[in-house]
Short mmCIF file of C-alpha atoms in Angstrom, two decimals:
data_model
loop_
_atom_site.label_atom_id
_atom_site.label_comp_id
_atom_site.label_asym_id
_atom_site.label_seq_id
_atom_site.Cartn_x
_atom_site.Cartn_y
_atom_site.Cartn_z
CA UNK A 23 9.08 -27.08 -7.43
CA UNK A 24 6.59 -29.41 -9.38
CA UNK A 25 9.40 -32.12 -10.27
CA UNK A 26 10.69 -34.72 -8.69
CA UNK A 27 13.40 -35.16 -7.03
CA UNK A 28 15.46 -37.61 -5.45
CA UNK A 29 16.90 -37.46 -1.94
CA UNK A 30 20.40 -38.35 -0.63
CA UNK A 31 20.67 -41.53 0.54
CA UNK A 32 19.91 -41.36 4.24
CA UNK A 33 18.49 -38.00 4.13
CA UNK A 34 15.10 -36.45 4.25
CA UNK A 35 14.35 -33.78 1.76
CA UNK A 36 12.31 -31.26 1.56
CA UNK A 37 11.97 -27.21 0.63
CA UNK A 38 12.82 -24.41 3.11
CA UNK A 39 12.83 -20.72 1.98
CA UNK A 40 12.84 -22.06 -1.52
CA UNK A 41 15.63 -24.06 -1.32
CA UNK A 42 15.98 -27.93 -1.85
CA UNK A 43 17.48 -29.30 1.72
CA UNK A 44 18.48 -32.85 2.87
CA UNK A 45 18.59 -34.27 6.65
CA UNK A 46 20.01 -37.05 7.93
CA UNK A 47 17.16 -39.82 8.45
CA UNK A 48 17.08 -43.77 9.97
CA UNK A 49 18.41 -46.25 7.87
CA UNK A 50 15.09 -47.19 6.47
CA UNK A 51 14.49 -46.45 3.06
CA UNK A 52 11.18 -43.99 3.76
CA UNK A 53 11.73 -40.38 4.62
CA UNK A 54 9.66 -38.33 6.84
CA UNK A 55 6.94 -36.96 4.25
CA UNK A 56 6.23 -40.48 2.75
CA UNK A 57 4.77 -43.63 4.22
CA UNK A 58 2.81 -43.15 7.73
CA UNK A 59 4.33 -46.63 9.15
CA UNK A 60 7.72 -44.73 9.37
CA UNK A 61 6.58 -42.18 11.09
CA UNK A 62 8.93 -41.97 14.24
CA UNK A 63 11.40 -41.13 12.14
CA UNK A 64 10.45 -37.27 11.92
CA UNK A 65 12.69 -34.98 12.47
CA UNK A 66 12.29 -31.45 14.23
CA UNK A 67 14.83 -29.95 11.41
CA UNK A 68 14.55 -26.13 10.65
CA UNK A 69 11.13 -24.66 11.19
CA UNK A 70 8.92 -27.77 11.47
CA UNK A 71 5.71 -27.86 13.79
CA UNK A 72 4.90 -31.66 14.55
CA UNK A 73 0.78 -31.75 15.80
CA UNK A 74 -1.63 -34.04 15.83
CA UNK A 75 -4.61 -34.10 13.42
CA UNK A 76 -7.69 -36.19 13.67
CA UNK A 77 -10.31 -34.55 10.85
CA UNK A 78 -12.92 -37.18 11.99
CA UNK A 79 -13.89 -38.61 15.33
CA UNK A 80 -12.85 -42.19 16.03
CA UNK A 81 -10.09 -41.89 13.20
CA UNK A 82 -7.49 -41.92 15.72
CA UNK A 83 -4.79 -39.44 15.81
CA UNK A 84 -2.23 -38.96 13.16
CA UNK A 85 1.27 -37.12 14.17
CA UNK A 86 2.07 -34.89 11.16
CA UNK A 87 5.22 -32.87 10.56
CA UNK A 88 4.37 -29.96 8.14
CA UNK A 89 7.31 -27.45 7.23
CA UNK A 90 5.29 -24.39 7.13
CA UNK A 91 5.72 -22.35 3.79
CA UNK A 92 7.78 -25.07 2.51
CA UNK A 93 6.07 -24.67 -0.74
CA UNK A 94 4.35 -21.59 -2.58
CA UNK A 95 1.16 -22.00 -3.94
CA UNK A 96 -1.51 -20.20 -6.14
CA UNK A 97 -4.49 -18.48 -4.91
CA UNK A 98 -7.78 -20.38 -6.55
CA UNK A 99 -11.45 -18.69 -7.01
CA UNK A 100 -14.38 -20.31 -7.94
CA UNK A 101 -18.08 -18.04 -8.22
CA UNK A 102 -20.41 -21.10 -9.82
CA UNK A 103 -23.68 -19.68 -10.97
CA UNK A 104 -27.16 -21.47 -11.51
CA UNK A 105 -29.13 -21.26 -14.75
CA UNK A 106 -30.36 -17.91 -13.36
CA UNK A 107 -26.71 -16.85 -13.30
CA UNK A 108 -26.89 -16.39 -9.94
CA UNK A 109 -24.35 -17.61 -7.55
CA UNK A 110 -24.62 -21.09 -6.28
CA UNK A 111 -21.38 -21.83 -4.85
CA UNK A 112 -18.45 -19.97 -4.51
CA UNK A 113 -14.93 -20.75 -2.91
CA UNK A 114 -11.67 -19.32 -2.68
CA UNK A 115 -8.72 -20.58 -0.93
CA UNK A 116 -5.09 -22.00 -1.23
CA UNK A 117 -3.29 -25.39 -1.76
CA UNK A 118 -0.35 -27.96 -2.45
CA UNK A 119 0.61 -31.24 -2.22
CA UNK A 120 3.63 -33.67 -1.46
CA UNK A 121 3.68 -37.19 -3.17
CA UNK A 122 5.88 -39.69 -2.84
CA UNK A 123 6.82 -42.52 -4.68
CA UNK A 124 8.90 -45.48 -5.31
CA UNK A 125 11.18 -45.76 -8.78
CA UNK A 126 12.03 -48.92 -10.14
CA UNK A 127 15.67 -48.42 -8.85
CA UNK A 128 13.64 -49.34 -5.06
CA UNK A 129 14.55 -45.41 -4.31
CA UNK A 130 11.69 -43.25 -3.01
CA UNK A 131 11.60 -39.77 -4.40
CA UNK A 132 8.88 -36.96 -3.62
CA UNK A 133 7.68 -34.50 -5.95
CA UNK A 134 5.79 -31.41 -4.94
CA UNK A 135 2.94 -29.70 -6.88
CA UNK A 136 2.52 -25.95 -6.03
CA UNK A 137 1.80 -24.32 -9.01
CA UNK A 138 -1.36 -24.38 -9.83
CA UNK A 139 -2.42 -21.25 -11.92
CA UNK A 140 -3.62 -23.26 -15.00
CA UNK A 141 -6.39 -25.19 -12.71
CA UNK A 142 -10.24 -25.49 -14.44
CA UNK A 143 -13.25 -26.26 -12.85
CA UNK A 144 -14.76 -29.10 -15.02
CA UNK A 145 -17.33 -31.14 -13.20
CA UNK A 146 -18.82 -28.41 -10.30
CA UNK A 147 -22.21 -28.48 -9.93
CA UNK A 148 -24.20 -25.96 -7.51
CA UNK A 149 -26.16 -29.21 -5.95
CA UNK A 150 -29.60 -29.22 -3.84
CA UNK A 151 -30.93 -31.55 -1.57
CA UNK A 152 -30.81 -34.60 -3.41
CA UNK A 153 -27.60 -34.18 -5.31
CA UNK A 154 -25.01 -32.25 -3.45
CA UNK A 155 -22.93 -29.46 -4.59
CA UNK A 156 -19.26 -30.25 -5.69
CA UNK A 157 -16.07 -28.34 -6.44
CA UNK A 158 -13.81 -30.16 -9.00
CA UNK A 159 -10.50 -28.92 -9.97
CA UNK A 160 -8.22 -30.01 -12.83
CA UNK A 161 -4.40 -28.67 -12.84
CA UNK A 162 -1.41 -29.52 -14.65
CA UNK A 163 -1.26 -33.24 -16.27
CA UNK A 164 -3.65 -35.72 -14.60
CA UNK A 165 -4.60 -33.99 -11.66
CA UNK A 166 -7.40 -33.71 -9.79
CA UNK A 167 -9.42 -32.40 -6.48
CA UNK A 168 -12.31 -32.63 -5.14
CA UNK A 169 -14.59 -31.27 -2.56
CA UNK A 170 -18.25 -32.62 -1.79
CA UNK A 171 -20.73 -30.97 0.11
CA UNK A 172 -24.14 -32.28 1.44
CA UNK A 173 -27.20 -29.83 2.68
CA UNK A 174 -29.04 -29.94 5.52
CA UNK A 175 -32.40 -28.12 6.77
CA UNK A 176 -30.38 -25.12 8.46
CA UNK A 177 -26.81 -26.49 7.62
CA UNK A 178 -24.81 -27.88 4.73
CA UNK A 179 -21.66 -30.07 5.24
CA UNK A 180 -18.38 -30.49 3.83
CA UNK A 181 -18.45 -33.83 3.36
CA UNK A 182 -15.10 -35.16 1.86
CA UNK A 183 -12.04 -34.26 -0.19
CA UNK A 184 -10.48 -36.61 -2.81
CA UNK A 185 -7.04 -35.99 -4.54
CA UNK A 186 -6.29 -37.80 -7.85
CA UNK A 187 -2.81 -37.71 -9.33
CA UNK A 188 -1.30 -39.83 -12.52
CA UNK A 189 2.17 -42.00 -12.05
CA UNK A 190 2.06 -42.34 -16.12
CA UNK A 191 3.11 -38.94 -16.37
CA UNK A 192 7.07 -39.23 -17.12
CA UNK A 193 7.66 -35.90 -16.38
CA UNK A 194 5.77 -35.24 -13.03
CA UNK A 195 6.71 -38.77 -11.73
CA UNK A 196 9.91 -39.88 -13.76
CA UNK A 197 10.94 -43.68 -13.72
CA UNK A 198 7.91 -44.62 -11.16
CA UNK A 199 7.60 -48.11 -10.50
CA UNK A 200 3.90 -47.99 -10.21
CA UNK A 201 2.12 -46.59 -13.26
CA UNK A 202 -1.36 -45.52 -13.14
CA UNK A 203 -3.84 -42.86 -11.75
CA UNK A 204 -4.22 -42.98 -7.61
CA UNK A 205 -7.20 -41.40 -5.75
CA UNK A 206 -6.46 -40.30 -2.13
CA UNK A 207 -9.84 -39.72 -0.05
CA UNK A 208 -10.35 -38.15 3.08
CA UNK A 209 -13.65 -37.72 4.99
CA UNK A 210 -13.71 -34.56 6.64
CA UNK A 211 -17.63 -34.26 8.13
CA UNK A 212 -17.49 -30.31 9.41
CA UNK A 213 -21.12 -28.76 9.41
CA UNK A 214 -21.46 -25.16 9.02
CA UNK A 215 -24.81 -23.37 9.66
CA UNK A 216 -26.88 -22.33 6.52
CA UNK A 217 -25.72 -19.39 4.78
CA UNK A 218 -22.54 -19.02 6.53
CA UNK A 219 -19.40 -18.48 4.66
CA UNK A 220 -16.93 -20.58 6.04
CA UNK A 221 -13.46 -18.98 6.95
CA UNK A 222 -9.69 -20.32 7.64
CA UNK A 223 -6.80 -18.22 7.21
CA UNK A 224 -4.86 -21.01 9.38
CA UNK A 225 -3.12 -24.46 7.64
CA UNK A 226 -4.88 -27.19 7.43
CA UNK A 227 -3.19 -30.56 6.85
CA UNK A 228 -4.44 -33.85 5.52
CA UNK A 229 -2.20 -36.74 5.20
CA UNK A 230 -2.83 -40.16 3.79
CA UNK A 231 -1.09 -43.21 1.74
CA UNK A 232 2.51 -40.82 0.90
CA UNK A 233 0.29 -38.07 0.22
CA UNK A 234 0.47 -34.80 2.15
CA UNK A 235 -2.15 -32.04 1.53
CA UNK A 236 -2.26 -28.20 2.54
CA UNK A 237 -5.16 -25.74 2.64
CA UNK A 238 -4.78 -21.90 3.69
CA UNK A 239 -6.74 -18.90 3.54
CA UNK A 240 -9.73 -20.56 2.37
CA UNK A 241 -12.77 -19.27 2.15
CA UNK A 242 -15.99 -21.55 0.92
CA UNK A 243 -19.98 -21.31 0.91
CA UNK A 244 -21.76 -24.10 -0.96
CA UNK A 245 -25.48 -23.82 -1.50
CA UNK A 246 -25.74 -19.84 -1.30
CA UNK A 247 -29.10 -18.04 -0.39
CA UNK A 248 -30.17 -15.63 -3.37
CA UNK A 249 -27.47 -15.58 -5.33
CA UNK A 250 -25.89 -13.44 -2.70
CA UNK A 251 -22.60 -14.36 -0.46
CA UNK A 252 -22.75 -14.31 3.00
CA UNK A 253 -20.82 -11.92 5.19
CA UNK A 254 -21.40 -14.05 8.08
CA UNK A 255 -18.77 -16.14 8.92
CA UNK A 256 -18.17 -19.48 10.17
CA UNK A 257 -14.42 -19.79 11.51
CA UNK A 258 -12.45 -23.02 11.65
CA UNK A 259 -11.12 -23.83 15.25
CA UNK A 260 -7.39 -22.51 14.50
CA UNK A 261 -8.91 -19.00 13.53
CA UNK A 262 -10.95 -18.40 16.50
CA UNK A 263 -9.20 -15.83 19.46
CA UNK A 264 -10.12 -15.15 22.59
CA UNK A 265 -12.18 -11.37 22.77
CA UNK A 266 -12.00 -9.56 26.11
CA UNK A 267 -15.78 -8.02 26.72
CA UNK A 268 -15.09 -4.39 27.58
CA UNK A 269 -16.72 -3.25 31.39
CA UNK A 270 -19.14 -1.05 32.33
CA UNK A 271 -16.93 0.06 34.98
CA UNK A 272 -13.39 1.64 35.16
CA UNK A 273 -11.03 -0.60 32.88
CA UNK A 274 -8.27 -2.48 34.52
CA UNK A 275 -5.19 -1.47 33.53
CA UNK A 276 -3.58 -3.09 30.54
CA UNK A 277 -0.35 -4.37 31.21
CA UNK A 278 2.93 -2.48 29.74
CA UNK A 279 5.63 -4.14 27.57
CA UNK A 280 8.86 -3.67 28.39
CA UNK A 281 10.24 -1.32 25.41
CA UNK A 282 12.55 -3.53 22.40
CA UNK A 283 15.45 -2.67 20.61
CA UNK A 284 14.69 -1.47 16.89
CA UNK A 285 14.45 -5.16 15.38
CA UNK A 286 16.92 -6.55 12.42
CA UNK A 287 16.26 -5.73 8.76
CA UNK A 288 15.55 -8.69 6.65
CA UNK A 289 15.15 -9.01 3.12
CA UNK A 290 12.16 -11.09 1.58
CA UNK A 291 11.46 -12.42 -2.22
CA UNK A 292 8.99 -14.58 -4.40
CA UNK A 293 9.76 -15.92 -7.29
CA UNK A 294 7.24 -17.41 -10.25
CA UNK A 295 7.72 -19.08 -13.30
CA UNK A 296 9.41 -15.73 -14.58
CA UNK A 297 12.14 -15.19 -11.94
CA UNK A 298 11.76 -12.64 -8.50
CA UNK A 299 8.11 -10.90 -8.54
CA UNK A 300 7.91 -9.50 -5.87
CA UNK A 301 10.36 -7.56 -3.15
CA UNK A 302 10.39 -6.53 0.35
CA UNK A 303 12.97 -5.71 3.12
CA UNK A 304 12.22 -4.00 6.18
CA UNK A 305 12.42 -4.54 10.02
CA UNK A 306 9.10 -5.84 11.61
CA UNK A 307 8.33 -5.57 15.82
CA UNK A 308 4.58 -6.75 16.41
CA UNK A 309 2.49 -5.44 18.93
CA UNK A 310 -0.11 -7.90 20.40
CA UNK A 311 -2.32 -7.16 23.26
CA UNK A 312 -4.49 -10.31 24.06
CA UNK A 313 -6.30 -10.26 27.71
CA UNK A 314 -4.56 -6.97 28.88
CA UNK A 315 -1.31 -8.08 28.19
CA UNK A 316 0.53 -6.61 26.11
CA UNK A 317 3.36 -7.95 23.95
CA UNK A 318 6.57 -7.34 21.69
CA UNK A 319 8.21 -9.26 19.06
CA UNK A 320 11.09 -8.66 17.02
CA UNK A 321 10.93 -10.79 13.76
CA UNK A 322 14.07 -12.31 13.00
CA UNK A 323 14.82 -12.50 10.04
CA UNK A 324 17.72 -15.38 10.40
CA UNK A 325 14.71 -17.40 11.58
CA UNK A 326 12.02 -16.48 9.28
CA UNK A 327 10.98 -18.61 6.22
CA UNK A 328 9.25 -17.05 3.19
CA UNK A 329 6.98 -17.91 0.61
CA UNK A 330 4.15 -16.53 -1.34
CA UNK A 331 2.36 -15.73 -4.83
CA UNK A 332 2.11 -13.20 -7.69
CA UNK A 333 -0.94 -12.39 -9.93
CA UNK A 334 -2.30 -9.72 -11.74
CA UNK A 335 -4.00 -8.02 -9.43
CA UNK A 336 -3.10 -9.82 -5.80
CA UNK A 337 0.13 -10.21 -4.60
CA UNK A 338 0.96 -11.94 -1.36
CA UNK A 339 4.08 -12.15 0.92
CA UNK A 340 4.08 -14.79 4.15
CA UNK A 341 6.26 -15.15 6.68
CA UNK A 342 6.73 -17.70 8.84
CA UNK A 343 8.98 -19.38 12.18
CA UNK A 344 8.78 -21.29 15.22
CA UNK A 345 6.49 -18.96 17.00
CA UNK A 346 5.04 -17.27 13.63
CA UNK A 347 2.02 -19.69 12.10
CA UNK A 348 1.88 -16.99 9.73
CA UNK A 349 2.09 -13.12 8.74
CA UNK A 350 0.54 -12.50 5.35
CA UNK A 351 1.49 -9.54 3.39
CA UNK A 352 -1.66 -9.12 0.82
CA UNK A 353 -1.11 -6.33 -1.60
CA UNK A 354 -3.69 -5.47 -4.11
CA UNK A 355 -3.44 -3.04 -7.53
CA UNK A 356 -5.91 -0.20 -7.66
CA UNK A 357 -7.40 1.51 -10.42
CA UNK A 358 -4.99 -0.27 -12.98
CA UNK A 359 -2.04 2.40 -11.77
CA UNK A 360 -1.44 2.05 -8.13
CA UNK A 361 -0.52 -0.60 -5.44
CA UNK A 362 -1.38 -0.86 -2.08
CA UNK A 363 -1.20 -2.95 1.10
CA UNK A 364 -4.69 -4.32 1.56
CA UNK A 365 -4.68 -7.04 3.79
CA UNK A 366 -2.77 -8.75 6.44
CA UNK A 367 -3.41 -12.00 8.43
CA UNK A 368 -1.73 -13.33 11.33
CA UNK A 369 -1.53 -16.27 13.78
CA UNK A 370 0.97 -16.29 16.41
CA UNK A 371 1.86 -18.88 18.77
CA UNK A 372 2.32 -16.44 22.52
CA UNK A 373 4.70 -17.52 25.56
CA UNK A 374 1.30 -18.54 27.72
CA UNK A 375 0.62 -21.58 25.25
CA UNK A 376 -2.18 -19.49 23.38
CA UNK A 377 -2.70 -18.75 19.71
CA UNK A 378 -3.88 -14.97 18.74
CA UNK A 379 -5.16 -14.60 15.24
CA UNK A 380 -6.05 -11.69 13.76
CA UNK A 381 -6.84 -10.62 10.22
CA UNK A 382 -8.09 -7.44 8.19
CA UNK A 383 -8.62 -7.19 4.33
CA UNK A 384 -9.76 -3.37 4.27
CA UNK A 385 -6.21 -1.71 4.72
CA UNK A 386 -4.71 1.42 2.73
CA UNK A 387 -0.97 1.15 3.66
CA UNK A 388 1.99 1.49 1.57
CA UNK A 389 0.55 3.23 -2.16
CA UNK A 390 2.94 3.92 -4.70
CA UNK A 391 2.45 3.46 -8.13
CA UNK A 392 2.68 0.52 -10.43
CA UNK A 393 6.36 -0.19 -11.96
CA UNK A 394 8.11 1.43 -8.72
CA UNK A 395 8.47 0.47 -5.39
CA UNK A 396 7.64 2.25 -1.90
CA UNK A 397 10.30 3.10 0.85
CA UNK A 398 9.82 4.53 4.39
CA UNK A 399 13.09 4.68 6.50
CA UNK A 400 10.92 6.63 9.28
CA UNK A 401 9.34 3.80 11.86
CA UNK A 402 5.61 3.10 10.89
CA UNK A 403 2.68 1.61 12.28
CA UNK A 404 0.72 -0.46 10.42
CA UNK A 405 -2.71 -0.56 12.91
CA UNK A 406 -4.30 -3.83 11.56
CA UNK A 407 -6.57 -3.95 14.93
CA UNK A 408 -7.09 -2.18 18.33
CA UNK A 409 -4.95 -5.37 19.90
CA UNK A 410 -2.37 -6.08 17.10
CA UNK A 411 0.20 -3.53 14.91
CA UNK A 412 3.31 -3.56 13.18
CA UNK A 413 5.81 -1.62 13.55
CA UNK A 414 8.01 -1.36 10.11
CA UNK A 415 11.65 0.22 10.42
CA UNK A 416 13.47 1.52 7.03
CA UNK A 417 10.62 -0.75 4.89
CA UNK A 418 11.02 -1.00 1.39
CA UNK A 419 8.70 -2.92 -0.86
CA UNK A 420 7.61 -3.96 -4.42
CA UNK A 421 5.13 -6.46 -5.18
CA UNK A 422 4.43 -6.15 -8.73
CA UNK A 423 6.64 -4.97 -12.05
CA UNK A 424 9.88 -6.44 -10.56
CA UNK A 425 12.66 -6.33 -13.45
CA UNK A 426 15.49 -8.35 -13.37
CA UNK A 427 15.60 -9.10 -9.53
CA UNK A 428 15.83 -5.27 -8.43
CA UNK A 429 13.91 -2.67 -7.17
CA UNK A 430 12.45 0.35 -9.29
CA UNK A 431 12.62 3.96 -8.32
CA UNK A 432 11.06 4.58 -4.99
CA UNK A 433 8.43 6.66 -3.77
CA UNK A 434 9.27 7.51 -0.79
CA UNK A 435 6.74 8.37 2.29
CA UNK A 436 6.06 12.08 3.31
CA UNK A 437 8.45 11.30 6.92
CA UNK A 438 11.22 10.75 4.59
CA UNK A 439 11.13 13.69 2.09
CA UNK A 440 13.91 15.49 2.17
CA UNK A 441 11.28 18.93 1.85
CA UNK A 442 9.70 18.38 4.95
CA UNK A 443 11.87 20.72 6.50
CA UNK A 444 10.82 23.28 4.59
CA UNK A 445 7.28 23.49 5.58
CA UNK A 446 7.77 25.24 8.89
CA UNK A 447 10.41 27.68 7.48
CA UNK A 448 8.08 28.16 4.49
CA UNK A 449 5.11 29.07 6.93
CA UNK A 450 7.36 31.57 8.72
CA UNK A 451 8.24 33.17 5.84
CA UNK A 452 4.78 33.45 4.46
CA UNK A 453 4.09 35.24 7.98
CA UNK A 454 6.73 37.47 8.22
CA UNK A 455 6.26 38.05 4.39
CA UNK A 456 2.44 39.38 5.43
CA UNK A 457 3.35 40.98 8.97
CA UNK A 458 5.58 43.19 6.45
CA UNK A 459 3.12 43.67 3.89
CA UNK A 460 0.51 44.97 6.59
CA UNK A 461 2.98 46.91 8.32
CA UNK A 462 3.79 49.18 5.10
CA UNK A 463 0.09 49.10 4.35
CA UNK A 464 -0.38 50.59 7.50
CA UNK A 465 2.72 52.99 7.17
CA UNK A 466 1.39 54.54 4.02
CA UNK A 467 -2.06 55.22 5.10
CA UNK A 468 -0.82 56.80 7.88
CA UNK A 469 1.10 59.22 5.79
CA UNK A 470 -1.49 60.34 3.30
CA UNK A 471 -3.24 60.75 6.59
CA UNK A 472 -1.17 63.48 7.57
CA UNK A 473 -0.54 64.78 3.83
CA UNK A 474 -4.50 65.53 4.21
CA UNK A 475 -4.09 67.35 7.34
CA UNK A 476 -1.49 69.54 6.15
CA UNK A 477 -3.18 70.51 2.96
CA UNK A 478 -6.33 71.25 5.25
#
């Protein structure tokens, strides 16, 4: 939703599972996502995670309440190149925001920018150690973002990120009371070591004057060695897990889960611009083992919320709950004919306080070809790590070519085909068929055998 919209009186608005919701709020005239002095007021309504965030030291602490995939965004990729053409910079990583404003009717009304698939890169520079580098991003009508980085001898810095956005524009911010362009700056000061490529798959939040901004899956290194990007990464806090170092000795047992009942079958969507692009419905239990303890959840589906993004070539589903930061669904197209799962990322809030995280981009589940979807009714493991799989029960899944809201033929996975029986019976046959063929062999030579002797 990139419009604004008006709340009910005395309600707080905002998107769930792409739908437009309203809660009941304090008589003040400022709802939740708007103006930090009202605060208090936030409400724990659906699946909202209140934390605290405090980007820079001595900025005090800043509660936040962030309705996590409220609001779909668009996957952005930047690869800057010097004069050599080799890469300087490169970036690539997700975002929206929430504004609010006031009309001149004194009502306050928040608009949400999520789509941002027509964005250019005017403005970045690569950067050295007098000038730093810069990403700057334009999208839709007046907007604007930007990142500035600084570089050290063995580190480079992410200095600060400024958001721009344009009141004037009547059909982004209709009847506004204030007209104008407003710039939103945040310092951020996070140093990363030299030629590290700086990962978070977790959200990151940044709120200031009625503006709310979040960042996922981003991946960024400014000032780049060679014209080569790193491998090595730098993780944000929120993506760094706890790793058990495996003994010398004889292991300690790992503890067992107590079994779970076959888990509920949801059914998933994104929408773009164009209607429903991509499908999914399955049943999902997650296996998590994290310090020899292992672990089962059911995902239900009642309780889940759902967003994601389609392109050309990338496709992405995410899930998300009170306990689920995030499941990511990443499915990529191969050789211009094909689709396959490729990636998934998680981050999951366990019952002893702790957050496992887990991702891998190098998967080849779920291939069907393009214009159809996949189905397995047989259970499946999806092995994304030696501590974390999915189990998928009666999964069935489409995340490009969707027409008209429905899925397309299905290719279906070798447990399901009906022909499967027939592979032992056929080998049977094929024996007896040659025990047979032998035995007459041997039948006949035995007789001409005797024919010789009697001849003799």
């Amino acid at each position: 939703m990139t419009r604004a919209e008006a709340p009910s009186p005395g309600f707080c608005s905002t998107v769930v599972g792409g739908r437009w919701l309203s809660f009941p709020i304090s008589p003040e005239p400022f709802p939740w996502c708007c103006c930090s002095r009202h605060r208090r007021h936030c409400l724990l309504c659906g699946n909202m995670v209140c934390f605290r965030l405090s980007p820079v030291p001595g900025s005090g602490l800043v509660l936040l309440c962030l309705v996590l995939g409220a609001v779909s965004s668009y996957a952005l990729e930047l690869n800057l190149t010097d004069s050599e053409k080799a890469t300087c910079l490169f970036a690539k990583w997700q975002m929206n925001f929430t504004i609010c404003y006031e009309t001149t009717s004194k009502n306050y009304v928040t608009v949400n920018i999520s789509d941002l698939g027509n964005a250019t890169y005017s403005g970045s520079i690569c950067g050295d150690y007098q000038n730093g580098s810069k990403i700057a991003v334009q999208f839709e009508s007046g907007f604007s973002w930007i990142v500035s980085f600084t570089k050290e001898v063995s580190t480079y810095s992410i200095d600060s990120i400024s958001f721009t956005y344009d009141t004037s524009d009547n059909t982004t911010f209709p009847d506004a009371k204030e007209k104008g362009r407003f710039t939103v700056y945040d310092t951020v000061a996070l140093e990363i070591p030299l030629n590290d490529i700086f990962r978070c798959n977790s959200i990151s939040t940044l709120e200031k004057n009625c503006v709310v901004q979040h960042y996922w899956d981003v991946h960024v290194q400014a000032f780049v060695q060679n014209g080569t990007v790193s491998t090595k990464e730098f993780l944000c806090d929120k993506d760094k897990t706890s790793t058990t170092v495996v003994p010398t000795t004889v292991p300690s047992p790992t503890t067992t889960p107590t079994p779970k009942e076959k888990p509920e079958i949801g059914s998933y969507s994104v929408n773009n611009g164009n209607g429903t692009c991509l499908l999914a419905t399955m049943g999902l239990q997650l296996n998590i083992t994290q310090d020899k303890v292992a672990s089962v959840i059911n995902i239900n589906p009642n309780t889940t919320d759902f967003t994601g993004s389609c392109h050309s070539q990338t496709a992405l589903l995410r899930l998300n709950s009170s306990n689920i930061k995030y499941l990511d669904f990443v499915f990529a197209v191969e050789n211009e004919n094909r689709f396959y799962l490729k990636e998934v990322n998680v981050s999951i809030y366990l019952v002893n306080g702790s957050v496992f995280s887990i991702a891998n981009n190098n998967l080849t589940y779920w291939d069907a070809p393009l214009g159809s979807s996949y189905m397995c009714n047989k259970e499946q493991t999806v092995s994304v790590s030696g501590a974390f799989q999915i189990n998928t029960f009666d999964l069935r899944v489409q995340p490009f070519n969707v027409v008209e809201g429905k899925y397309s033929t299905a290719e279906e996975c070798s447990g399901d085909s009906d022909l499967n029986f027939l592979i032992p019976v056929a080998v049977g046959v094929a024996l007896g068929f040659l025990i047979i063929v032998v035995f007459i062999s041997y039948m006949i030579g035995r007789r001409k055998s005797r024919t010789g002797y009697q001849s003799v």
